[in-house]
Short mmCIF file of C-alpha atoms in Angstrom, two decimals:
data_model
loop_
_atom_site.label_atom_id
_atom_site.label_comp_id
_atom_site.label_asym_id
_atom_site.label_seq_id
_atom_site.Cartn_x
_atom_site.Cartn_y
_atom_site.Cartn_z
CA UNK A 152 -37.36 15.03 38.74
CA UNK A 153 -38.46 14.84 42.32
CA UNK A 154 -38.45 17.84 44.40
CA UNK A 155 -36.56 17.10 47.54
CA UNK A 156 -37.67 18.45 51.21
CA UNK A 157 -34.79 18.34 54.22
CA UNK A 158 -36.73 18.96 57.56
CA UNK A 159 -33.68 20.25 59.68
CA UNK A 160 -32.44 22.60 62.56
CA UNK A 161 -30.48 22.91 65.43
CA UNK A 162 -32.63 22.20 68.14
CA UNK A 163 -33.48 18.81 69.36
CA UNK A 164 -37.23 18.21 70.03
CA UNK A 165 -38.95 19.94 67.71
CA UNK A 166 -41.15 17.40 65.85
CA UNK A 167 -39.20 16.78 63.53
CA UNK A 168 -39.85 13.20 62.32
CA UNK A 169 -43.34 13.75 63.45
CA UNK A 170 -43.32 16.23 60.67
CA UNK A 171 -41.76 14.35 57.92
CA UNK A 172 -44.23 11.43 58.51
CA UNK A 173 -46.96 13.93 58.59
CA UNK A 174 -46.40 15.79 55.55
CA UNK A 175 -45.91 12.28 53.77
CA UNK A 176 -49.06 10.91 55.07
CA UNK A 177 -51.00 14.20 54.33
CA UNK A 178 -49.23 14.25 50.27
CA UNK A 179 -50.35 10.84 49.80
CA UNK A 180 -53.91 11.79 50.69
CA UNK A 181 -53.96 14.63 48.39
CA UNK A 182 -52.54 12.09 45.53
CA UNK A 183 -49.35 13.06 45.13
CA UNK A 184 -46.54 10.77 45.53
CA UNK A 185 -44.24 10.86 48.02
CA UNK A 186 -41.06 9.22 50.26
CA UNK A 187 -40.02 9.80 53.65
CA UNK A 188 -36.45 9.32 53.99
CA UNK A 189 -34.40 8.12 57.82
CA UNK A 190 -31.22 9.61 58.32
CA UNK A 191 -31.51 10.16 62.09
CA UNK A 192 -29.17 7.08 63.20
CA UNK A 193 -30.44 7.34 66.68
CA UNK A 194 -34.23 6.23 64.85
CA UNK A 195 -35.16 2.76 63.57
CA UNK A 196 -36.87 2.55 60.05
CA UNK A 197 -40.24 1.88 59.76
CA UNK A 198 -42.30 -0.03 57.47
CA UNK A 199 -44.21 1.15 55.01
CA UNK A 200 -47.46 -0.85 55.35
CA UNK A 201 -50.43 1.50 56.08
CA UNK A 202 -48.95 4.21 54.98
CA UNK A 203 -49.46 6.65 52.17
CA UNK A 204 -46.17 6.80 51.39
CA UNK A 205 -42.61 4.97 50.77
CA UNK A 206 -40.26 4.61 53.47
CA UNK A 207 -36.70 4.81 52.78
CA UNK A 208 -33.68 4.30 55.09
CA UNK A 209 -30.62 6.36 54.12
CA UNK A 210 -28.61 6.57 58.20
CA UNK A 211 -25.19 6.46 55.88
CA UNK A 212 -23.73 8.88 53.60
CA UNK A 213 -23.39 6.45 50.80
CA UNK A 214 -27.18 5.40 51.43
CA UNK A 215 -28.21 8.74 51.32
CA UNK A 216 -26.73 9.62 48.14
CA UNK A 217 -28.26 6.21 46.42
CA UNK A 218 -31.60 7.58 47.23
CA UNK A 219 -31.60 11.01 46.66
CA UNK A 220 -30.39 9.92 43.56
CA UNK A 221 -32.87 7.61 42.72
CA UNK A 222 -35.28 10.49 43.84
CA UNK A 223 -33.95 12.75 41.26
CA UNK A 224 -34.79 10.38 38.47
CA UNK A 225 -38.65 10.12 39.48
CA UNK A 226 -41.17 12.21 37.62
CA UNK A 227 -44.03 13.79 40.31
CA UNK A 228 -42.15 12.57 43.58
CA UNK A 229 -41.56 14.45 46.38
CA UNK A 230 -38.83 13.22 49.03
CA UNK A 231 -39.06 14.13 52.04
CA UNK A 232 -35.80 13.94 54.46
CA UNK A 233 -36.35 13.57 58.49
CA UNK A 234 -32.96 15.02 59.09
CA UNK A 235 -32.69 15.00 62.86
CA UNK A 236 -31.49 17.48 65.09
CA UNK A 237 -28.11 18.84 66.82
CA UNK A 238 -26.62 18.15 63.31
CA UNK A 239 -25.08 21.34 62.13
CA UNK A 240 -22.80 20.09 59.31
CA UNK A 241 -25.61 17.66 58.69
CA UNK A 242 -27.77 20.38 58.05
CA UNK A 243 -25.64 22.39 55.98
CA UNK A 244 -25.04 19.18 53.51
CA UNK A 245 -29.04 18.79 53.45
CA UNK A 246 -29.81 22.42 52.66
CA UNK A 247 -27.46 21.71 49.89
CA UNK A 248 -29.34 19.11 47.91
CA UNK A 249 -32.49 20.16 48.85
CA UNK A 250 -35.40 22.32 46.93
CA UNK A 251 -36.93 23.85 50.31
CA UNK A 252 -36.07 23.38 53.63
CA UNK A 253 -38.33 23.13 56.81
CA UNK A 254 -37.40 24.15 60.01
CA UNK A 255 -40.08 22.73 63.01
CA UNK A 256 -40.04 25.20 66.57
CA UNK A 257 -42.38 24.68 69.21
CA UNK A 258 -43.03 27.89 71.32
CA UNK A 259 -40.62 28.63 73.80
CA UNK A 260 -38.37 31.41 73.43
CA UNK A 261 -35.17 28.71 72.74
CA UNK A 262 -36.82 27.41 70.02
CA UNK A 263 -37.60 30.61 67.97
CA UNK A 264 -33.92 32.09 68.93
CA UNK A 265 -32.69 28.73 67.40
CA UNK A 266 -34.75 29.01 64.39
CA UNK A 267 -34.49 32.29 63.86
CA UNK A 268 -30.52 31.53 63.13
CA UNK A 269 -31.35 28.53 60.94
CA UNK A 270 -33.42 30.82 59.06
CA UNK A 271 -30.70 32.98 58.29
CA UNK A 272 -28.47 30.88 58.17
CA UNK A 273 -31.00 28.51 55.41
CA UNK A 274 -32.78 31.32 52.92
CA UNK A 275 -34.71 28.57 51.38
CA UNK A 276 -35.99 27.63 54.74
CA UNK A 277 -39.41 27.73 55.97
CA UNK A 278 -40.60 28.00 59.97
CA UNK A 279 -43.12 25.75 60.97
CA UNK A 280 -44.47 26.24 64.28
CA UNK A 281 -44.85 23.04 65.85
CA UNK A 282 -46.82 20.64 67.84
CA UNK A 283 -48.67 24.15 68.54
CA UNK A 284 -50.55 24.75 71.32
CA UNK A 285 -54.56 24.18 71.01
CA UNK A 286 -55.62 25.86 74.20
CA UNK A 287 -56.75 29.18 73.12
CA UNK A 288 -54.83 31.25 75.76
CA UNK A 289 -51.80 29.54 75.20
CA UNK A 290 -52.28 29.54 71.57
CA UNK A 291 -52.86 33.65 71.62
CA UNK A 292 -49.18 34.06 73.58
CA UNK A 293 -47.47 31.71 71.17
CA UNK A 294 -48.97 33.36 68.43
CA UNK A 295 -47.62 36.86 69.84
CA UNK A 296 -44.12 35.78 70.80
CA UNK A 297 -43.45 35.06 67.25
CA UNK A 298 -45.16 38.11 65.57
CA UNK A 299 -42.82 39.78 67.93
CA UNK A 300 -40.12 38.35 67.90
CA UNK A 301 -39.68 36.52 64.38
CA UNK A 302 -41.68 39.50 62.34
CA UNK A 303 -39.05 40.05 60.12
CA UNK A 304 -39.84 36.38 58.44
CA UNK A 305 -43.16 36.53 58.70
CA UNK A 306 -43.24 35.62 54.72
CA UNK A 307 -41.34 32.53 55.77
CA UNK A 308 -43.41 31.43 58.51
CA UNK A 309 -45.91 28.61 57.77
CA UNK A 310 -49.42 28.23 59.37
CA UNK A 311 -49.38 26.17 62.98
CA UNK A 312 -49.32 22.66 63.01
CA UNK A 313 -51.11 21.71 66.49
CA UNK A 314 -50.10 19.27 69.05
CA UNK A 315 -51.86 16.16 68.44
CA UNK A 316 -51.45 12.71 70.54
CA UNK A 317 -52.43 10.80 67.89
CA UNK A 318 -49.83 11.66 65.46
CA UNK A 319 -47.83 9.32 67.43
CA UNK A 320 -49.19 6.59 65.62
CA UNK A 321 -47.06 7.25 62.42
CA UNK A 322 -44.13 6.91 64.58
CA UNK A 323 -45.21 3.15 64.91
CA UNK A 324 -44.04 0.10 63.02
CA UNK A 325 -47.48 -0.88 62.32
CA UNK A 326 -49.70 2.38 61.56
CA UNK A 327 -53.24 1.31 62.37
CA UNK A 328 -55.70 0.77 59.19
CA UNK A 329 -57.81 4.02 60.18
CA UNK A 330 -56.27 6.85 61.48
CA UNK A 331 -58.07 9.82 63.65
CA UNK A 332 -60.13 12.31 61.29
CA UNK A 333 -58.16 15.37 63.23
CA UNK A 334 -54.77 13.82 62.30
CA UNK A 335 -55.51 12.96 58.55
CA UNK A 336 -56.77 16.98 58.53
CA UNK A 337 -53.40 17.99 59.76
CA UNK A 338 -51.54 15.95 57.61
CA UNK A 339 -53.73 17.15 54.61
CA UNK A 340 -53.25 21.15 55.69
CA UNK A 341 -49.41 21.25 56.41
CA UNK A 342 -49.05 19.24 52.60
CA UNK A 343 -51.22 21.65 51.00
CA UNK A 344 -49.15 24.35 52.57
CA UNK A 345 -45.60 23.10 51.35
CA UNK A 346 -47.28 22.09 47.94
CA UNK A 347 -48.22 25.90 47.50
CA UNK A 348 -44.64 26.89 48.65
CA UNK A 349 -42.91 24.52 45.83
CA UNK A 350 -46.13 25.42 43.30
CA UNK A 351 -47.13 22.03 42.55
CA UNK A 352 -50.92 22.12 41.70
CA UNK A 353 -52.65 19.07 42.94
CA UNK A 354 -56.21 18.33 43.34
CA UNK A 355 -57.76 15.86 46.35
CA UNK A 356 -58.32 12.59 46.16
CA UNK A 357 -60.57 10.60 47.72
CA UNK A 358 -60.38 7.64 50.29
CA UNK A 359 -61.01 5.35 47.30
CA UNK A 360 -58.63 6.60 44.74
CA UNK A 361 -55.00 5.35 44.30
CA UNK A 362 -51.93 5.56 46.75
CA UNK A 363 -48.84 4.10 47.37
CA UNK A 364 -49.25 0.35 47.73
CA UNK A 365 -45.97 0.55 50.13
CA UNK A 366 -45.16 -3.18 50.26
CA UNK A 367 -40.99 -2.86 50.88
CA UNK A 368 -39.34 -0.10 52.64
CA UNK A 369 -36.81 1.80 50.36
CA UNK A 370 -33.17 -0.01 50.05
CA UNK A 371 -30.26 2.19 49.81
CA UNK A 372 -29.01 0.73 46.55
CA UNK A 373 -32.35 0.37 44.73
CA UNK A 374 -35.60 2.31 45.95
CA UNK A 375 -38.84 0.02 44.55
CA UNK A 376 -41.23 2.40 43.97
CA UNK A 377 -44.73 1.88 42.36
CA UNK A 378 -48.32 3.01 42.48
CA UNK A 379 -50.82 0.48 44.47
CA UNK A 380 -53.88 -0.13 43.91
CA UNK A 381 -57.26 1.72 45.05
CA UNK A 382 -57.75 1.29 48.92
CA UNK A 383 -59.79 2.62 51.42
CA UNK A 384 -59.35 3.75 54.53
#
């Protein structure tokens, strides 16, 4: 049975479809199997082609529901569900079918008040700080806001994911054939991170070994999933 991911919260602008592709693209270089599924309806769906992963668009309730079942049939999946933001009751019906929640903030202090609420609201909910700051300084004062201020779930707090232009590009219909070596490290880190949180062991793969051969993007009624064949990046 799959294990199912709902990247959620309150606040708008937080990364997080930036995340779900992210986490997808980094699970698929570490070998393990993996979907990211639309239900933002202000988002098109994107294709899978390039990616590491299967795309799946579920922007209805009935769609969502045909593929989170489908997902709970498959051996070794993970799904992983981009579930917008500003969505309370949304959010509340994704924490309910999922196995772990994530819950993106960037820095300012709006964002950690906001999270800090979804966290207690959500107590299978993990923080991940977001699009992080890489200049040192400003790194150091995010860093201390939330050992301040969000202390208390400091157990629940997952290591920084920086700000990186380039992981714009899985954001695009067509995800170029090589991807920046920084961005492919991120995506690797943050999956090895959530991997450890749901205790799946996995071992890396490398740029030659088998992937998702992502040919279709995932239909509500019927989700055509199957392994490709070796590729390299």
């Amino acid at each position: 049975m799959a294990e199912i991911i709902c990247v959620i919260g309150n606040k708008g602008g937080t990364g997080k479809t930036t995340l779900s592709h992210m986490l997808c693209q980094g699970l698929g270089l570490l070998g393990q199997r993996s979907a990211c599924v639309l239900t933002d309806t202000s988002r098109e769906p994107l294709t899978p082609e390039g990616r590491r992963y299967i795309t799946a668009d579920a922007r209805t309730r009935d769609a969502l529901t045909k593929v989170v079942d489908k997902l709970r049939t498959l051996e070794d999946w993970v799904g992983v569900i981009d579930g917008g933001g500003n969505r309370t009751e949304m959010d509340r019906k994704l924490y309910a079918l999922s196995d772990i929640v994530l819950l993106p903030f960037r820095e300012s202090h709006e964002d950690i008040r906001t999270v800090l609420r979804d966290l207690e609201m959500f107590p299978r909910a993990y923080a991940v700080p977001s699009q992080w700051p890489n200049n040192a300084w400003q790194r150091d004062a995010a860093d201390r806001n939330v050992a301040q201020l969000m202390g208390a779930y400091r157990h629940r707090i997952l290591k920084p994911v920086g700000a990186l232009s380039s992981s714009k590009l899985l954001l695009q219909k067509q995800v170029p054939e090589q991807l920046p070596t920084p961005l492919a490290n991120a995506c690797r880190g943050l999956a090895r991170q959530v991997l450890e949180v749901l205790e799946i062991d996995f071992a890396e793969t490398g740029a030659g070994d088998d992937y998702l051969e992502a040919e279709e993007r995932l239909s509500p009624a019927e989700m055509p999933m199957r392994l490709g064949h070796s590729r390299s990046h």
